[in-house]
Tab-separated table of C-alpha atoms in Angstrom:
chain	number	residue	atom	x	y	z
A	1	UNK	CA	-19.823	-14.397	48.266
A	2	UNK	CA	-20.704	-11.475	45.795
A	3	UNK	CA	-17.710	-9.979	46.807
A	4	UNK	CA	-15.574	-13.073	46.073
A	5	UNK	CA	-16.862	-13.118	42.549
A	6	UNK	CA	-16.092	-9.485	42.160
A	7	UNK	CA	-13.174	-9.233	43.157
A	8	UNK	CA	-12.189	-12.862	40.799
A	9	UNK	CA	-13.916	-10.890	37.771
A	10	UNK	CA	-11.590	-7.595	38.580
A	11	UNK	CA	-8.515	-9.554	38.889
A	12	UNK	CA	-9.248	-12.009	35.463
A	13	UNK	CA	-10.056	-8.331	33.881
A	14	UNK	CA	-7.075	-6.935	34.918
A	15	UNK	CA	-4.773	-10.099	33.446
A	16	UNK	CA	-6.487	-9.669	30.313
A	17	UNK	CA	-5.126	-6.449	30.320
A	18	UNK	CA	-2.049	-6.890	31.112
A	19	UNK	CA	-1.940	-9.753	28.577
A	20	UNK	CA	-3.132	-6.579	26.113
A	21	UNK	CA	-0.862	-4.183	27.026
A	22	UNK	CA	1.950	-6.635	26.686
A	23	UNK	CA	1.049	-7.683	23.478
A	24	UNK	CA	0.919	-3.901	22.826
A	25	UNK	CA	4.302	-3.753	24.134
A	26	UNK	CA	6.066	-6.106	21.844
A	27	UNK	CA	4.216	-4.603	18.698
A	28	UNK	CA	5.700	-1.600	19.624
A	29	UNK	CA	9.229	-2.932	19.674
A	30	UNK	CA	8.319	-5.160	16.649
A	31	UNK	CA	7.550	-1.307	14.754
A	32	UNK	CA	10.558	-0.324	16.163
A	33	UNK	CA	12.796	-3.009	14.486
A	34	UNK	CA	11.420	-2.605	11.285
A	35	UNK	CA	11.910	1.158	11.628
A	36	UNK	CA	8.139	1.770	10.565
A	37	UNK	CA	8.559	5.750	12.118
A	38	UNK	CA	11.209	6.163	9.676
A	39	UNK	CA	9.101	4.578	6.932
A	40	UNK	CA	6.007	7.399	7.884
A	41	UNK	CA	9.136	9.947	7.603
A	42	UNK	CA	9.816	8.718	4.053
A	43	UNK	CA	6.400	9.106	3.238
A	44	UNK	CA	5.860	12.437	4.278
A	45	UNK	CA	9.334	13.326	2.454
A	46	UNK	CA	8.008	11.371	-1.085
A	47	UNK	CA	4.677	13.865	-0.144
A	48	UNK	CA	6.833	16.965	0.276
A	49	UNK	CA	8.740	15.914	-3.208
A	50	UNK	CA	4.971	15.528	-4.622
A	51	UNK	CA	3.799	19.073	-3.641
A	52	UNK	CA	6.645	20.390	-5.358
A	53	UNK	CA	6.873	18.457	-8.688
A	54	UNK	CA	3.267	19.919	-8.748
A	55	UNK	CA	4.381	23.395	-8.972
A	56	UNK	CA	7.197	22.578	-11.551
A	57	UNK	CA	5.298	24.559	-14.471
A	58	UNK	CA	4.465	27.496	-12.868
A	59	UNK	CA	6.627	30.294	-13.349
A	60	UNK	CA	6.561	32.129	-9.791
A	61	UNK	CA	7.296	35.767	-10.165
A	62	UNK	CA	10.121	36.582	-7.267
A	63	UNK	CA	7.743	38.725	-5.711
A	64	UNK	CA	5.513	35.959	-5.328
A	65	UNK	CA	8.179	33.255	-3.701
A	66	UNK	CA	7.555	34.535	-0.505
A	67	UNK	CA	3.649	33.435	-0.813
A	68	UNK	CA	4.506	30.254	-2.609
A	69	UNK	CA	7.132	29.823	0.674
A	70	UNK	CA	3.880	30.900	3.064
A	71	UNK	CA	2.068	28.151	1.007
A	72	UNK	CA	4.320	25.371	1.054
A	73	UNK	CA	4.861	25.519	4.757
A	74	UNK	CA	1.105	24.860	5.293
A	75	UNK	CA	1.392	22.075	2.692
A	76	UNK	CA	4.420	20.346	4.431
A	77	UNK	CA	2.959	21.096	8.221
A	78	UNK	CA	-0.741	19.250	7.192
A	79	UNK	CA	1.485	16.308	5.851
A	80	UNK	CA	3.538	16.217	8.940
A	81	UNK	CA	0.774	16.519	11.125
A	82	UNK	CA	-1.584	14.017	9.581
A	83	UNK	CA	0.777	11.159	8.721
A	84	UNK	CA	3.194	11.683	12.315
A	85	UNK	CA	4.075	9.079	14.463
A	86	UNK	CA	2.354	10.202	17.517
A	87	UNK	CA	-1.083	10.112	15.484
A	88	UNK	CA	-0.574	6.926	13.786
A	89	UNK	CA	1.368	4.686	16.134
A	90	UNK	CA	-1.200	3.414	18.369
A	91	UNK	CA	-3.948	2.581	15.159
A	92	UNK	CA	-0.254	0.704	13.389
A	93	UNK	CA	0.176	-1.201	17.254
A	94	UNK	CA	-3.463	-2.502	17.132
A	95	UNK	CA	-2.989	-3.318	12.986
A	96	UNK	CA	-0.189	-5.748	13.933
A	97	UNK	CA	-2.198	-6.902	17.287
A	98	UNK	CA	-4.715	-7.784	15.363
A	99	UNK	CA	-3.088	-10.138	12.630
A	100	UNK	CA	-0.148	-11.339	15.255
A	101	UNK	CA	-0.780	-13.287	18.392
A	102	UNK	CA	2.234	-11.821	21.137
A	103	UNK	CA	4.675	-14.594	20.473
A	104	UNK	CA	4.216	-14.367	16.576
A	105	UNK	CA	5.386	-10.435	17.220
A	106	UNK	CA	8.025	-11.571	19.300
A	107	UNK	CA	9.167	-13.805	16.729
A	108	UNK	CA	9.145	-11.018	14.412
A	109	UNK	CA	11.013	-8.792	16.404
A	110	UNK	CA	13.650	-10.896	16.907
A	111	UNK	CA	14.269	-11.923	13.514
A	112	UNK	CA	14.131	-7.587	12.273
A	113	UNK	CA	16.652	-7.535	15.072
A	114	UNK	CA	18.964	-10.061	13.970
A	115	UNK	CA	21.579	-9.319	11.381
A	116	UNK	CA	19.746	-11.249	8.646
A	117	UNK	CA	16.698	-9.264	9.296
A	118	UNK	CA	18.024	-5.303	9.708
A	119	UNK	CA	19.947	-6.728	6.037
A	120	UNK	CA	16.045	-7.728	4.450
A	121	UNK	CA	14.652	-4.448	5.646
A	122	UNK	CA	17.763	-2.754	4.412
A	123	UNK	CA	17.850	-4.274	0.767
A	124	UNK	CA	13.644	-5.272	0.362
A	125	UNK	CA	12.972	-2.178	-1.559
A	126	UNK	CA	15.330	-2.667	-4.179
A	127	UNK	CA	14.925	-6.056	-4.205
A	128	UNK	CA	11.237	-5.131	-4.657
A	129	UNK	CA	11.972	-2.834	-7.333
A	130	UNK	CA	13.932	-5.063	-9.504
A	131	UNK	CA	11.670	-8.409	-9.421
A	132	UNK	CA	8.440	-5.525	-10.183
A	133	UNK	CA	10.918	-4.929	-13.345
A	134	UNK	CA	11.331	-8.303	-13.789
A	135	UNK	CA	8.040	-9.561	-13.741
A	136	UNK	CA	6.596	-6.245	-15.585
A	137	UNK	CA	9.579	-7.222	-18.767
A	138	UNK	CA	7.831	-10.529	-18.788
A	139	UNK	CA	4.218	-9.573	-18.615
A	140	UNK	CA	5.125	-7.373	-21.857
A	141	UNK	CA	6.415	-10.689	-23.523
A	142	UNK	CA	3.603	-12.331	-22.465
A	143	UNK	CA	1.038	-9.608	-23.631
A	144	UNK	CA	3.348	-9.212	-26.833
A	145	UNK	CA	2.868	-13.145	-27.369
A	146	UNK	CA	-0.943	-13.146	-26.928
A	147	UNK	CA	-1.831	-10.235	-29.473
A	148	UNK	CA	0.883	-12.699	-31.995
A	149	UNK	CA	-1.701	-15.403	-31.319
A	150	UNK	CA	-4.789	-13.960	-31.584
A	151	UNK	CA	-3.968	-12.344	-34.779
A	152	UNK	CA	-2.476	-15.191	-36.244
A	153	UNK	CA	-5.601	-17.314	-34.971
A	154	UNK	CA	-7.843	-14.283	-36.500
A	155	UNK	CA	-5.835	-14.397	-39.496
A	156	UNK	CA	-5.792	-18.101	-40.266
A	157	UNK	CA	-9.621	-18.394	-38.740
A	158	UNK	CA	-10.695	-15.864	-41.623
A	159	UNK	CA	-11.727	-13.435	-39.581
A	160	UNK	CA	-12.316	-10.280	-40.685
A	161	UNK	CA	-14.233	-8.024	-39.003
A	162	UNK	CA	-12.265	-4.462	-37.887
A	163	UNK	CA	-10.436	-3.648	-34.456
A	164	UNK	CA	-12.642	-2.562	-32.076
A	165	UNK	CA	-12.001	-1.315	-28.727
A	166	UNK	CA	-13.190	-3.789	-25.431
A	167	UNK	CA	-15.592	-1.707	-23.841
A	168	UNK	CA	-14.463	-2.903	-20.145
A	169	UNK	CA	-10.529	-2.235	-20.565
A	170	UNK	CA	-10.719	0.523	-23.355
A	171	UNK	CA	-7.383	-2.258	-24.886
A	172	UNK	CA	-7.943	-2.259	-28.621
A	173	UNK	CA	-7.677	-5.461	-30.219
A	174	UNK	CA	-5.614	-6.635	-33.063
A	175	UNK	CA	-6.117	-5.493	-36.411
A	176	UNK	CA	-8.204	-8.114	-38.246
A	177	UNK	CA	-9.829	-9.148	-35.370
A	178	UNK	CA	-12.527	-9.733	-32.989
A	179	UNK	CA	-13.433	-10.595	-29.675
A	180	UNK	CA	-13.395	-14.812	-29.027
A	181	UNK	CA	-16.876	-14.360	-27.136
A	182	UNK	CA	-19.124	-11.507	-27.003
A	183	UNK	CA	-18.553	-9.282	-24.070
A	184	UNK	CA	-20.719	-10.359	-21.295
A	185	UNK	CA	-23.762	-8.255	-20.353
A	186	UNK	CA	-24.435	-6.800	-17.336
A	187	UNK	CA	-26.691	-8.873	-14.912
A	188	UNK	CA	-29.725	-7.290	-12.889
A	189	UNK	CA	-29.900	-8.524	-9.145
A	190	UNK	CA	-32.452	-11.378	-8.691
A	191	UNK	CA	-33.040	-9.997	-5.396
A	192	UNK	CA	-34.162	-6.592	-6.249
């Protein structure tokens, strides 16, 4: 009887794993739709880019290139090696596991498959890019507004005490003006 229930508990194991390792299975393809190896490529290109706008102001004698060379090569080989696909791939697999049940991935896949989807993946960033621009041109309007306001409201309030600068966001107010409410004070921990 002992047996029985071993062998039942090795055999409901094993179909969880299975269950696992497809659900593995269909992240991976899911990664592969969405191109997310080419993404960690991109990355370690925008890195490479970023070592060497930090040289830009040195002046590197010529007989020093070939050390700067020696250098860079080290720099570009640690970025390769610590943001590669072999390294990362299985930690991204058991990101999306975690957040996607195996039909939700296989959902996914299919839509980053589908002509729609390769075109969203192809166009996102800019897309991305220009609602960011968007939304940053009207967050200056707003901001722009506010500041109108609260002088104005300073101003016709009779206000009068000098700009100061908010201690929390380092933003200097208007001119003519002063905080609505004191800043708030830090609290001590009732528990300490």
């Amino acid at each position: 009887m002992n047996r029985l229930w071993i062998l039942l508990l090795v055999f409901i194991a094993n179909i969880g794993f299975a269950d696992e390792d497809s659900k593995q299975r269909q992240a991976s393809s899911l990664l592969d739709a969405i191109n997310a190896k080419g993404m960690l490529l991109q990355a370690q290109y925008k890195l490479q880019a970023q070592y060497t706008h930090l040289l830009k102001d040195y002046q590197i004698p010529k007989a020093k290139r070939s050390l700067e060379q020696s250098f860079r090569e080290q720099a570009f080989n640690f970025s390769r090696k610590n943001l590669s696909w072999k390294q990362l791939e299985p930690a991204i697999i058991e990101a999306y596991c975690l957040q996607y049940s195996e039909a939700e991935l296989a959902q996914l896949t299919a839509f980053f498959s589908s002509e729609v989807g390769r075109k969203f993946l192809m166009v996102q960033p800019q897309l991305a890019g220009s609602v960011d621009q968007l939304v940053n041109q009207q967050v200056i309007l707003i901001n722009n507004q506010f500041s109108y306001l609260i002088e104005e409201f300073v101003l016709q309030a009779g206000l009068t005490q000098p700009s100061i600068t908010h201690h929390e966001t380092g933003t200097r107010l208007a001119p003519h003006s002063r905080p609505i409410a004191p800043p708030s004070k830090p609290t001590k921990n009732i528990t300490q």
